Coordinates of C-alpha atoms in Angstrom, one line a residue:
M1 CA 93.5 -41.2 -74.4
K2 CA 94.5 -37.8 -73.3
I3 CA 98.2 -37.1 -72.7
T4 CA 97.4 -35.9 -69.2
E5 CA 96.2 -39.4 -68.4
L6 CA 99.9 -40.4 -68.7
L7 CA 101.4 -37.1 -67.4
T8 CA 100.2 -36.3 -63.9
K9 CA 101.1 -34.0 -61.0
E10 CA 103.0 -36.9 -59.4
T11 CA 105.3 -37.3 -62.4
I12 CA 106.2 -33.6 -62.8
V13 CA 109.4 -32.1 -61.3
L14 CA 109.8 -28.3 -61.9
S15 CA 113.4 -28.0 -60.9
I16 CA 116.0 -30.6 -62.0
T17 CA 119.2 -30.3 -60.0
G18 CA 122.6 -30.9 -61.6
N19 CA 123.8 -30.1 -65.1
Q20 CA 124.8 -33.6 -66.3
K21 CA 122.8 -35.9 -68.5
I22 CA 122.9 -38.8 -66.0
E23 CA 121.7 -36.6 -63.2
A24 CA 118.6 -35.5 -65.3
I25 CA 117.9 -39.1 -66.1
D26 CA 118.2 -40.2 -62.5
S27 CA 115.8 -37.4 -61.4
L28 CA 113.1 -38.4 -63.9
V29 CA 113.5 -42.2 -63.2
N30 CA 113.1 -41.5 -59.5
V31 CA 109.9 -39.5 -60.1
L32 CA 108.4 -42.3 -62.1
D33 CA 109.4 -44.9 -59.5
R34 CA 107.9 -42.8 -56.6
A35 CA 104.7 -42.5 -58.6
G36 CA 104.5 -46.3 -58.8
K37 CA 104.8 -46.5 -62.5
L38 CA 107.8 -48.9 -62.6
S39 CA 108.1 -52.5 -61.5
D40 CA 111.9 -52.5 -61.8
K41 CA 113.7 -49.1 -61.4
K42 CA 117.1 -50.5 -62.2
K43 CA 116.0 -52.3 -65.3
F44 CA 114.1 -49.3 -66.6
K45 CA 117.1 -47.0 -66.2
E46 CA 119.2 -49.6 -68.1
A47 CA 116.7 -49.5 -70.9
I48 CA 116.8 -45.7 -71.0
L49 CA 120.6 -45.7 -71.2
K50 CA 120.6 -48.4 -73.8
R51 CA 118.4 -46.2 -76.0
E52 CA 120.7 -43.3 -75.5
E53 CA 123.6 -45.5 -76.7
Q54 CA 121.8 -45.9 -80.0
S55 CA 121.4 -42.1 -80.5
T56 CA 120.9 -39.2 -78.2
T57 CA 117.3 -38.3 -77.4
G58 CA 118.3 -34.6 -77.0
I59 CA 116.6 -33.5 -80.1
G60 CA 117.6 -29.8 -79.9
E61 CA 115.6 -26.7 -79.3
G62 CA 116.3 -27.2 -75.6
I63 CA 114.3 -30.5 -75.5
A64 CA 115.2 -34.0 -74.5
I65 CA 112.8 -37.0 -74.7
P66 CA 114.5 -40.0 -73.1
H67 CA 112.3 -43.0 -73.5
A68 CA 112.1 -46.8 -73.3
K69 CA 109.6 -49.6 -73.9
T70 CA 110.3 -52.4 -71.5
T71 CA 108.7 -55.0 -69.1
A72 CA 110.2 -52.9 -66.2
V73 CA 107.3 -50.4 -66.7
K74 CA 104.2 -51.3 -64.7
Q75 CA 102.0 -48.6 -66.2
A76 CA 102.5 -46.3 -69.2
A77 CA 103.5 -42.9 -68.0
I78 CA 105.3 -39.6 -68.9
A79 CA 107.5 -37.6 -66.5
F80 CA 108.1 -33.9 -67.1
G81 CA 111.1 -32.0 -65.8
K82 CA 112.6 -28.5 -66.2
S83 CA 116.1 -27.1 -65.7
A84 CA 116.5 -23.4 -65.7
A85 CA 120.3 -23.6 -65.9
G86 CA 120.2 -26.2 -68.6
V87 CA 121.7 -29.7 -68.8
D88 CA 124.6 -30.9 -71.0
Y89 CA 122.6 -33.6 -72.8
D90 CA 124.6 -34.2 -76.0
S91 CA 121.8 -32.6 -78.0
L92 CA 121.8 -32.7 -81.8
D93 CA 122.2 -29.0 -82.0
G94 CA 124.9 -28.9 -79.2
Q95 CA 122.8 -26.7 -77.0
P96 CA 121.8 -27.4 -73.3
A97 CA 118.4 -29.1 -72.7
H98 CA 115.9 -27.3 -70.5
L99 CA 112.7 -29.3 -71.0
F100 CA 112.5 -33.1 -70.4
F101 CA 109.8 -35.6 -71.2
M102 CA 110.7 -39.1 -70.1
I103 CA 108.4 -41.7 -71.7
A104 CA 107.9 -45.0 -70.0
A105 CA 106.0 -47.5 -72.1
P106 CA 105.2 -51.1 -71.0
D107 CA 106.3 -53.9 -73.3
G108 CA 102.7 -54.5 -74.2
A109 CA 101.7 -50.8 -74.7
N110 CA 98.4 -50.6 -76.6
N111 CA 97.6 -48.3 -79.5
T112 CA 95.8 -45.7 -77.3
H113 CA 99.0 -45.2 -75.2
L114 CA 101.2 -45.0 -78.3
E115 CA 98.9 -42.5 -80.1
A116 CA 99.0 -40.2 -77.0
L117 CA 102.8 -40.4 -77.0
S118 CA 102.9 -39.5 -80.7
R119 CA 100.7 -36.5 -80.1
L120 CA 103.1 -35.3 -77.4
S121 CA 105.9 -35.5 -80.0
S122 CA 103.9 -33.3 -82.3
I123 CA 103.2 -30.7 -79.6
L124 CA 106.9 -30.4 -78.8
M125 CA 107.5 -29.3 -82.4
L126 CA 105.6 -26.1 -81.8
D127 CA 107.7 -23.1 -80.7
E128 CA 104.8 -21.5 -78.8
A129 CA 104.2 -24.7 -76.8
R130 CA 107.8 -24.9 -75.8
K131 CA 107.9 -21.3 -74.7
K132 CA 104.8 -21.7 -72.5
L133 CA 106.2 -24.9 -70.9
S134 CA 109.5 -23.0 -70.2
N135 CA 107.6 -20.3 -68.3
A136 CA 105.3 -22.6 -66.4
T137 CA 105.8 -22.4 -62.6
T138 CA 103.3 -25.0 -61.3
A139 CA 102.4 -28.6 -62.2
D140 CA 98.8 -27.5 -62.9
E141 CA 100.1 -24.9 -65.4
V142 CA 102.1 -27.6 -67.2
L143 CA 99.1 -29.9 -67.4
A144 CA 96.9 -27.0 -68.6
I145 CA 99.3 -26.1 -71.4
I146 CA 99.5 -29.7 -72.6
N147 CA 95.7 -30.0 -72.5
S148 CA 95.3 -26.9 -74.6
Y149 CA 97.3 -28.4 -77.5
D150 CA 96.2 -32.0 -77.1
R151 CA 93.7 -33.0 -79.8
E152 CA 92.8 -36.7 -80.4
E153 CA 92.6 -37.3 -84.1
E154 CA 91.9 -40.2 -86.4
Q155 CA 94.6 -41.6 -88.6
E156 CA 95.6 -38.9 -91.0
E157 CA 94.5 -39.2 -94.7
Q158 CA 96.9 -37.1 -96.6
S159 CA 96.0 -35.2 -99.7
M160 CA 96.9 -36.6 -103.1
A161 CA 96.2 -33.2 -104.8
D162 CA 98.1 -32.6 -107.9
K163 CA 100.9 -30.4 -106.7
K164 CA 104.1 -29.6 -108.5
Q165 CA 106.1 -32.1 -106.5
F166 CA 105.0 -35.2 -104.5
I167 CA 107.3 -37.2 -102.3
V168 CA 106.8 -40.0 -99.8
A169 CA 108.7 -40.9 -96.6
V170 CA 108.9 -43.5 -93.9
T171 CA 110.0 -42.8 -90.4
A172 CA 111.0 -45.4 -87.7
C173 CA 113.1 -45.6 -84.6
P174 CA 114.0 -48.6 -82.4
T175 CA 111.3 -48.1 -79.8
G176 CA 108.8 -46.4 -82.1
I177 CA 107.3 -44.1 -79.5
A178 CA 108.9 -40.7 -80.0
H179 CA 111.5 -40.0 -82.7
T180 CA 109.3 -41.8 -85.3
Y181 CA 106.5 -39.3 -84.9
M182 CA 108.6 -36.2 -84.4
A183 CA 110.5 -36.9 -87.6
A184 CA 107.2 -37.3 -89.4
D185 CA 105.8 -34.1 -88.1
S186 CA 109.0 -32.2 -88.9
L187 CA 109.0 -33.5 -92.5
K188 CA 105.3 -32.6 -93.0
A189 CA 105.7 -29.1 -91.5
K190 CA 108.7 -28.3 -93.7
A191 CA 107.1 -29.7 -96.8
A192 CA 104.0 -27.6 -96.3
E193 CA 106.2 -24.5 -95.9
M194 CA 108.1 -25.4 -99.1
G195 CA 104.9 -26.1 -101.1
V196 CA 105.8 -29.8 -101.6
D197 CA 103.1 -32.5 -101.2
I198 CA 104.3 -35.3 -98.9
K199 CA 102.9 -38.4 -97.4
V200 CA 104.7 -39.9 -94.4
E201 CA 104.3 -43.5 -93.1
T202 CA 105.2 -44.0 -89.5
N203 CA 106.4 -47.4 -88.3
G204 CA 105.8 -47.0 -84.6
S205 CA 105.3 -49.5 -81.8
G206 CA 101.5 -49.6 -82.5
G207 CA 102.2 -50.7 -86.1
A208 CA 102.5 -48.9 -89.4
K209 CA 100.2 -45.9 -89.8
N210 CA 99.4 -43.9 -93.0
V211 CA 100.8 -46.8 -95.0
L212 CA 102.1 -45.9 -98.5
T213 CA 100.1 -47.5 -101.3
P214 CA 101.8 -48.8 -104.5
E215 CA 100.2 -46.0 -106.5
E216 CA 101.6 -43.3 -104.2
I217 CA 105.1 -44.8 -104.3
E218 CA 104.9 -45.0 -108.1
R219 CA 103.8 -41.3 -108.4
A220 CA 106.4 -40.0 -105.9
T221 CA 109.5 -38.1 -107.2
A222 CA 111.6 -39.8 -104.5
V223 CA 111.5 -41.6 -101.2
I224 CA 112.9 -40.5 -97.9
V225 CA 113.6 -43.3 -95.4
A226 CA 114.5 -41.8 -92.0
A227 CA 114.9 -44.8 -89.9
D228 CA 117.1 -46.4 -87.3
T229 CA 115.5 -49.8 -87.6
K230 CA 114.5 -52.2 -90.4
V231 CA 111.9 -50.9 -93.0
E232 CA 110.3 -52.9 -95.8
M233 CA 112.4 -51.7 -98.7
G234 CA 111.5 -54.0 -101.5
R235 CA 108.5 -51.9 -102.5
F236 CA 110.8 -49.0 -103.4
K237 CA 112.6 -50.8 -106.2
G238 CA 113.4 -48.4 -109.1
K239 CA 112.8 -45.3 -107.0
H240 CA 115.3 -42.7 -105.9
V241 CA 115.7 -43.5 -102.2
I242 CA 117.3 -41.3 -99.5
E243 CA 118.3 -43.5 -96.5
T244 CA 119.2 -41.6 -93.3
A245 CA 118.9 -41.6 -89.6
V246 CA 115.6 -40.8 -88.0
A247 CA 117.2 -37.8 -86.2
D248 CA 117.9 -36.2 -89.6
G249 CA 114.2 -36.3 -90.2
I250 CA 113.8 -34.1 -87.1
R251 CA 116.8 -31.9 -87.6
K252 CA 117.3 -31.7 -91.4
P253 CA 113.9 -31.8 -93.0
K254 CA 114.6 -29.0 -95.6
E255 CA 117.8 -30.7 -96.7
L256 CA 116.1 -34.1 -97.1
I257 CA 113.2 -32.6 -99.0
D258 CA 115.5 -30.6 -101.3
R259 CA 117.4 -33.7 -102.1
A260 CA 114.2 -35.6 -102.8
V261 CA 112.8 -33.0 -105.1
K262 CA 116.1 -33.0 -107.0
Q263 CA 116.2 -36.8 -107.0
D264 CA 119.7 -36.5 -105.4
A265 CA 119.8 -40.1 -104.3
P266 CA 120.7 -43.5 -105.9
V267 CA 118.0 -45.7 -107.4
Y268 CA 117.1 -48.6 -105.1
K269 CA 117.9 -51.9 -106.8
G270 CA 115.4 -54.1 -105.1
S271 CA 116.3 -57.7 -104.2
A272 CA 120.0 -57.1 -104.8
G273 CA 119.9 -54.3 -102.2
D274 CA 118.0 -56.4 -99.8
A275 CA 120.6 -59.1 -100.0
T276 CA 123.3 -56.6 -99.4
A277 CA 121.5 -55.2 -96.4
E278 CA 121.1 -58.7 -95.0
K279 CA 124.8 -59.4 -95.5
T280 CA 125.7 -56.1 -93.8
S281 CA 123.4 -56.8 -90.8
Q282 CA 125.3 -60.1 -90.2
K283 CA 128.7 -58.5 -90.1
G284 CA 130.2 -59.1 -86.7
Q285 CA 128.0 -62.0 -85.9
S286 CA 129.6 -65.4 -85.2
V287 CA 128.9 -68.4 -87.5
G288 CA 127.0 -70.0 -84.6
A289 CA 124.8 -66.9 -84.1
I290 CA 123.9 -66.8 -87.8
I291 CA 123.1 -70.5 -87.9
Y292 CA 121.0 -70.2 -84.8
K293 CA 119.0 -67.3 -86.3
H294 CA 118.2 -69.3 -89.4
L295 CA 117.3 -72.4 -87.3
M296 CA 115.0 -70.5 -85.1
N297 CA 113.2 -69.0 -88.1
G298 CA 112.5 -72.5 -89.3
V299 CA 111.4 -73.8 -85.9
S300 CA 109.1 -70.8 -85.1
N301 CA 107.3 -71.3 -88.4
M302 CA 107.1 -75.1 -87.9
L303 CA 105.6 -74.9 -84.4
P304 CA 102.0 -74.0 -85.3
F305 CA 101.8 -77.2 -87.4
V306 CA 103.3 -79.3 -84.6
V307 CA 101.2 -77.7 -81.8
G308 CA 97.9 -77.9 -83.7
G309 CA 98.5 -81.3 -85.2
G310 CA 99.8 -82.8 -81.9
I311 CA 96.8 -81.6 -79.9
L312 CA 94.4 -82.9 -82.5
I313 CA 96.1 -86.3 -82.4
A314 CA 95.9 -86.3 -78.6
I315 CA 92.2 -85.5 -78.7
S316 CA 91.6 -88.4 -81.1
F317 CA 93.0 -90.7 -78.4
M318 CA 90.3 -89.6 -76.1
F319 CA 87.9 -91.8 -78.2
G320 CA 90.3 -94.7 -77.7
Y321 CA 93.9 -95.4 -78.5
K322 CA 93.0 -97.1 -81.8
A323 CA 89.7 -95.4 -82.4
F324 CA 91.1 -93.8 -85.6
D325 CA 91.6 -97.2 -87.2
P326 CA 88.5 -98.5 -89.2
E327 CA 89.5 -102.1 -88.5
D328 CA 89.5 -101.6 -84.7
P329 CA 86.4 -102.3 -82.6
S330 CA 86.7 -98.9 -80.9
Y331 CA 86.6 -97.1 -84.3
H332 CA 85.0 -93.6 -84.3
P333 CA 84.8 -91.4 -87.4
I334 CA 85.6 -88.3 -85.5
A335 CA 88.8 -89.9 -84.1
E336 CA 89.7 -90.9 -87.7
A337 CA 89.1 -87.3 -88.9
L338 CA 91.2 -85.8 -86.1
M339 CA 94.1 -88.2 -86.8
T340 CA 93.9 -87.5 -90.5
I341 CA 94.0 -83.7 -90.0
G342 CA 96.6 -83.7 -87.2
G343 CA 98.8 -86.6 -88.1
G344 CA 98.3 -87.2 -91.8
N345 CA 98.5 -83.5 -92.8
A346 CA 99.6 -81.1 -90.1
F347 CA 102.4 -83.4 -88.8
A348 CA 103.4 -84.3 -92.4
L349 CA 104.1 -80.7 -93.1
M350 CA 106.3 -80.0 -90.1
V351 CA 109.7 -81.1 -91.7
P352 CA 109.0 -79.4 -95.1
V353 CA 108.0 -76.2 -93.4
L354 CA 111.0 -76.3 -91.2
A355 CA 113.4 -76.7 -94.1
G356 CA 111.5 -74.1 -96.3
F357 CA 111.7 -71.3 -93.7
I358 CA 115.4 -72.1 -92.9
A359 CA 116.1 -71.7 -96.6
M360 CA 114.0 -68.6 -96.8
S361 CA 115.9 -67.0 -93.9
I362 CA 119.2 -67.6 -95.7
A363 CA 118.3 -66.8 -99.3
D364 CA 115.0 -64.9 -99.0
R365 CA 112.0 -66.0 -101.1
P366 CA 114.0 -67.7 -103.9
G367 CA 115.2 -70.3 -101.3
F368 CA 111.7 -71.2 -100.1
A369 CA 110.8 -73.7 -102.9
A370 CA 114.1 -75.6 -102.8
G371 CA 113.8 -75.8 -99.0
M372 CA 110.3 -77.1 -99.0
V373 CA 111.1 -79.8 -101.6
G374 CA 114.3 -80.8 -99.8
G375 CA 112.3 -81.0 -96.5
M376 CA 109.6 -83.1 -98.2
M377 CA 112.2 -85.5 -99.5
A378 CA 113.8 -85.8 -96.0
A379 CA 110.4 -86.6 -94.5
S380 CA 109.4 -89.1 -97.1
G381 CA 112.9 -90.6 -97.4
G382 CA 113.3 -91.5 -93.7
A383 CA 115.8 -88.7 -92.9
G384 CA 113.2 -87.0 -90.7
F385 CA 113.9 -83.9 -88.6
L386 CA 117.7 -84.1 -89.0
G387 CA 117.3 -84.4 -92.8
G388 CA 115.0 -81.4 -92.7
L389 CA 117.6 -79.3 -91.0
I390 CA 120.2 -80.3 -93.6
A391 CA 117.8 -79.7 -96.4
G392 CA 117.0 -76.2 -95.2
F393 CA 120.6 -75.1 -94.9
L394 CA 121.6 -76.9 -98.2
A395 CA 118.8 -75.3 -100.1
G396 CA 119.4 -71.8 -98.7
Y397 CA 123.1 -71.7 -99.4
T398 CA 122.6 -73.4 -102.8
V399 CA 120.3 -70.5 -103.8
V400 CA 122.8 -67.9 -102.4
G401 CA 125.4 -69.5 -104.7
L402 CA 123.0 -69.4 -107.6
K403 CA 122.4 -65.7 -107.0
K404 CA 126.2 -65.0 -107.3
L405 CA 126.5 -67.3 -110.3
F406 CA 123.7 -65.5 -112.2
A407 CA 124.6 -62.0 -111.0
G408 CA 126.3 -61.3 -114.3
L409 CA 123.3 -61.9 -116.5
P410 CA 121.8 -58.9 -118.4
T411 CA 119.4 -56.7 -116.5
S412 CA 116.6 -57.6 -119.0
L413 CA 116.7 -61.2 -117.5
E414 CA 116.3 -60.0 -113.9
G415 CA 112.7 -61.1 -113.7
I416 CA 113.3 -64.5 -115.1
K417 CA 115.8 -65.4 -112.3
T418 CA 113.2 -65.6 -109.5
I419 CA 110.4 -67.2 -111.6
L420 CA 112.5 -69.7 -113.5
L421 CA 116.3 -70.0 -112.8
F422 CA 116.3 -70.1 -109.0
P423 CA 113.4 -72.6 -108.6
L424 CA 114.7 -74.8 -111.4
F425 CA 118.3 -75.1 -110.4
G426 CA 117.7 -74.7 -106.7
V427 CA 115.1 -77.5 -106.5
A428 CA 117.2 -79.7 -108.8
I429 CA 120.5 -79.3 -107.0
T430 CA 118.9 -79.7 -103.6
G431 CA 116.9 -82.6 -104.7
F432 CA 119.8 -84.6 -106.2
I433 CA 122.0 -84.0 -103.1
M434 CA 119.1 -85.1 -100.8
Q435 CA 118.4 -88.2 -102.9
Y436 CA 121.9 -89.5 -103.5
V437 CA 124.0 -88.0 -100.6
V438 CA 121.9 -87.1 -97.6
N439 CA 118.8 -89.2 -97.2
K440 CA 120.3 -92.7 -96.8
P441 CA 123.0 -92.1 -94.2
V442 CA 120.9 -89.6 -92.2
G443 CA 118.0 -92.0 -92.4
I444 CA 120.1 -94.7 -90.8
L445 CA 121.3 -92.3 -88.1
N446 CA 117.8 -91.1 -87.5
Q447 CA 116.5 -94.6 -87.1
A448 CA 119.3 -95.5 -84.8
I449 CA 118.5 -92.5 -82.5
T450 CA 114.8 -93.4 -82.6
D451 CA 115.4 -97.1 -81.8
W452 CA 117.8 -96.1 -78.9
L453 CA 115.4 -93.7 -77.4
S454 CA 112.5 -96.1 -77.8
G455 CA 114.4 -98.9 -76.1
I456 CA 116.3 -97.1 -73.4
G457 CA 115.8 -98.6 -69.9
T458 CA 114.5 -96.7 -66.9
G459 CA 118.0 -95.7 -65.7
N460 CA 119.0 -94.1 -69.0
A461 CA 115.6 -92.5 -69.4
V462 CA 116.0 -90.8 -66.0
L463 CA 119.5 -89.6 -66.9
L464 CA 118.1 -88.2 -70.2
G465 CA 115.3 -86.5 -68.2
I466 CA 117.8 -84.9 -65.8
L467 CA 119.9 -83.6 -68.7
L468 CA 116.9 -82.1 -70.5
G469 CA 115.7 -80.5 -67.3
L470 CA 119.0 -78.9 -66.5
M471 CA 119.2 -77.5 -70.1
M472 CA 115.7 -76.1 -69.9
A473 CA 116.4 -74.2 -66.7
F474 CA 120.0 -73.2 -67.4
D475 CA 119.3 -70.1 -69.5
M476 CA 115.4 -70.0 -69.6
G477 CA 114.8 -69.4 -73.3
G478 CA 118.4 -68.9 -74.3
P479 CA 120.4 -71.1 -76.8
V480 CA 120.8 -74.0 -74.4
N481 CA 117.1 -74.1 -73.5
K482 CA 116.2 -73.8 -77.2
A483 CA 118.6 -76.7 -78.1
A484 CA 116.7 -79.0 -75.7
Y485 CA 113.4 -77.8 -77.1
V486 CA 114.4 -78.3 -80.7
F487 CA 115.7 -81.8 -79.8
G488 CA 112.3 -82.7 -78.4
T489 CA 110.2 -81.3 -81.3
G490 CA 112.5 -83.1 -83.7
L491 CA 111.8 -86.4 -82.0
L492 CA 108.0 -85.9 -82.4
A493 CA 108.5 -86.4 -86.2
N494 CA 110.1 -89.8 -85.4
G495 CA 107.3 -90.9 -83.1
V496 CA 109.2 -90.5 -79.9
Y497 CA 107.1 -88.5 -77.4
E498 CA 108.6 -89.0 -74.0
P499 CA 111.5 -86.4 -74.2
M500 CA 109.0 -83.7 -75.2
A501 CA 106.9 -84.3 -72.1
A502 CA 110.0 -84.0 -69.9
I503 CA 111.1 -80.8 -71.7
M504 CA 107.7 -79.1 -71.3
A505 CA 107.3 -80.1 -67.6
A506 CA 110.9 -79.0 -66.8
G507 CA 110.3 -75.7 -68.6
M508 CA 107.3 -75.0 -66.5
V509 CA 109.2 -75.4 -63.2
P510 CA 111.3 -72.2 -63.1
P511 CA 108.5 -69.6 -63.3
L512 CA 106.2 -71.7 -61.1
A513 CA 108.9 -72.1 -58.5
I514 CA 109.5 -68.3 -58.5
A515 CA 105.8 -67.7 -58.1
V516 CA 105.5 -70.1 -55.1
A517 CA 108.7 -68.8 -53.5
T518 CA 107.5 -65.2 -53.6
T519 CA 104.2 -66.3 -52.0
L520 CA 105.7 -68.4 -49.2
F521 CA 108.9 -66.4 -48.4
K522 CA 107.7 -62.8 -48.6
N523 CA 110.6 -61.4 -46.5
K524 CA 113.0 -62.6 -49.2
F525 CA 111.6 -60.4 -52.0
T526 CA 110.9 -56.8 -52.6
T527 CA 107.3 -55.5 -53.1
Q528 CA 108.0 -55.2 -56.8
E529 CA 109.4 -58.8 -57.0
K530 CA 106.3 -60.1 -55.1
D531 CA 104.0 -58.4 -57.6
A532 CA 106.0 -59.8 -60.5
G533 CA 105.9 -63.2 -58.9
K534 CA 102.2 -63.4 -59.2
A535 CA 102.5 -63.1 -63.0
N536 CA 104.8 -66.1 -62.9
Y537 CA 101.9 -68.4 -62.0
I538 CA 100.3 -67.7 -65.3
M539 CA 103.6 -67.9 -67.2
G540 CA 104.6 -71.2 -65.6
L541 CA 101.2 -72.8 -66.2
S542 CA 101.5 -71.6 -69.8
F543 CA 105.0 -73.0 -70.3
I544 CA 106.7 -69.6 -70.6
T545 CA 110.0 -70.3 -69.0
E546 CA 111.3 -66.8 -69.6
G547 CA 109.2 -65.5 -66.7
A548 CA 111.9 -66.5 -64.3
I549 CA 114.7 -64.5 -66.1
P550 CA 114.4 -61.2 -64.1
F551 CA 114.7 -63.1 -60.8
A552 CA 117.6 -65.2 -62.0
A553 CA 119.4 -62.1 -63.3
G554 CA 118.9 -60.3 -60.0
D555 CA 120.4 -63.2 -57.9
P556 CA 122.0 -65.8 -60.3
I557 CA 124.1 -67.5 -57.7
R558 CA 121.1 -68.7 -55.7
V559 CA 118.2 -68.7 -58.1
I560 CA 119.7 -70.5 -61.2
P561 CA 121.1 -73.6 -59.3
S562 CA 117.8 -73.8 -57.4
I563 CA 115.6 -73.9 -60.5
M564 CA 118.0 -76.2 -62.3
I565 CA 117.7 -78.8 -59.5
G566 CA 113.9 -78.7 -59.6
S567 CA 113.7 -78.9 -63.4
A568 CA 116.1 -81.9 -63.4
I569 CA 113.9 -83.7 -60.8
T570 CA 110.8 -83.0 -62.9
G571 CA 112.4 -84.2 -66.1
A572 CA 113.7 -87.3 -64.4
L573 CA 110.2 -88.1 -62.9
S574 CA 108.5 -87.5 -66.2
M575 CA 110.8 -89.9 -68.0
M576 CA 110.6 -92.5 -65.2
F577 CA 106.7 -92.4 -65.3
G578 CA 106.9 -93.0 -69.1
I579 CA 104.8 -89.9 -70.0
G580 CA 104.6 -88.9 -73.7
L581 CA 103.5 -85.6 -75.2
R582 CA 102.6 -85.1 -78.8
A583 CA 102.1 -81.3 -78.6
P584 CA 105.3 -79.3 -77.9
H585 CA 103.4 -76.5 -76.2
G586 CA 100.3 -75.7 -74.2
G587 CA 101.4 -76.0 -70.6
V588 CA 98.6 -77.0 -68.2
F589 CA 96.1 -77.0 -71.0
V590 CA 97.5 -80.1 -72.6
V591 CA 98.4 -82.0 -69.4
P592 CA 95.2 -84.1 -69.5
L593 CA 96.1 -85.1 -73.1
V594 CA 99.5 -86.7 -72.4
D595 CA 100.2 -90.4 -73.2
G596 CA 100.2 -92.1 -69.9
N597 CA 98.9 -91.1 -66.4
W598 CA 98.3 -87.4 -66.5
M599 CA 98.1 -87.2 -62.7
M600 CA 101.6 -88.6 -62.4
Y601 CA 102.7 -86.0 -64.9
A602 CA 101.2 -83.3 -62.8
I603 CA 102.9 -84.8 -59.7
A604 CA 106.3 -84.6 -61.5
I605 CA 105.7 -80.8 -62.2
L606 CA 104.6 -80.1 -58.7
A607 CA 107.5 -82.0 -57.2
G608 CA 110.2 -80.1 -59.1
T609 CA 108.4 -76.8 -58.4
A610 CA 108.3 -77.5 -54.6
V611 CA 112.0 -78.4 -54.5
S612 CA 113.0 -75.3 -56.4
A613 CA 110.7 -73.0 -54.4
L614 CA 112.1 -74.3 -51.1
L615 CA 115.7 -74.0 -52.2
I616 CA 115.1 -70.4 -53.3
G617 CA 113.4 -69.6 -50.1
F618 CA 116.2 -71.1 -47.9
L619 CA 119.1 -69.7 -50.0
K620 CA 118.0 -66.1 -50.6
K621 CA 118.7 -63.6 -47.9
P622 CA 116.0 -61.4 -46.4
V623 CA 115.5 -58.0 -48.0
T624 CA 114.8 -54.6 -46.4
E625 CA 112.9 -51.9 -48.3

């Protein structure tokens, strides 16, 4: 893709008024919006300003490249602006900015877009190109200048020729669409000037490019990591590593290369450094936020087993409810195979995988084995999902304690810790506690919950459905929503399927209601909102509750209560109809596979959607554009 497919006459402004940063940003945002490139102007500007808070995009040499990657962008685009007088942009060199390139990347920007944006970054590093752009007087001239330098190239294969010095580097910025590549180009240009061989890996939005090989890392004199976001550091163990901001890669390439050549940097300590980095990243977070992060790591890795296994179990029932049983007259070998794969194996792994990945999130790889074993003991010992949660956190923090306990061992024993000491003591301690302390009482509690849910009357079932529906719609993918979802998936392991059906149905209502409301009440929504509303049909049918978030954020007083009421109605009807669901995801695609009358399940979803859509339509005020 050529850069001028993203930068067009409609997105060029040759005279930016005002001398303040916010005025320049407003001018460029307006240009993109008028050109139809944005779906939400306000949200896009907020994303631009949020990126500026991380570090200024005024890179010096009179250039600023404000950028953002967000769902508020309808179509990838670049806006160009000039200011003859200059703008006070907080640039890295303290000088006014005269040339502006605002990059708007959609959240799902593909590699061709990102490669074009990276080439633009390279062009801006050329003095000659900047001078020509400064002197341009028409939009056609700007486009011609960019075209004259734009060359589409394949991924670079850098030389490994035997030069006097060889160093490697990694560049990365939070959005991965500008600074990443400019820092890489700056380092490569300066290294060539200094006679130093360098290979630079770029961790951009399109994925890592020019990835460093183990042989190259081993051969390198030192490593430069110019990044404002997380980089895989474990591979640099034992090397001199310079860690700095991505802006330094742009502004201080000579200083960084000099330090690398002289090995003026500490030696990276591998796993110990990783643990320190993790600890540092958690500073300032509440205990609840840290626990939530570890829990979600376990749940997200468990879901493929539950989804795949649950759907296979549901398909087996299409041959007959007992068709998997060789002793039943309806027996079918395919049904038995589906039940064995889905229920006997995929479902059997869900609690161990949950516990293993919670432990891994806490203690890194050394915690994984202890977590898996603890989770397996919970599953086989009757403690179920609740026991798996306890096993994951128990194993993780047990191994963290072991790391501290063994920290004083000689360096020569470093390798034996991971392969012997952590697995041995971690599995043993976790196993003994699960066996003698956790499994029995949690198993009793687990069975009591299961018996209560299995035996609740219609009235209590409806109340539970209302509560789950309200939780699913309250924050649409936030902690409350996730709490309800985790509750439902946990019950699947205990053979209780009705709450999961209510949860999925209620979670489908918010985006579906938004979609219907934007279709029926067109005068209550802007053109951009009506366009976004169409996408909510797909998201709602696919059980992606988050599709409703932009609408709820724009008008929370009217939208959130409306969708909560509809979701509560759907959850209540689903429980009242006795619908069960063995797969915790899939949306409309798994509706025919539910336990019970699937048509009544569909009616429950439609009823809640209709109520919420009507409430939104009646409560929202007409808009004028």
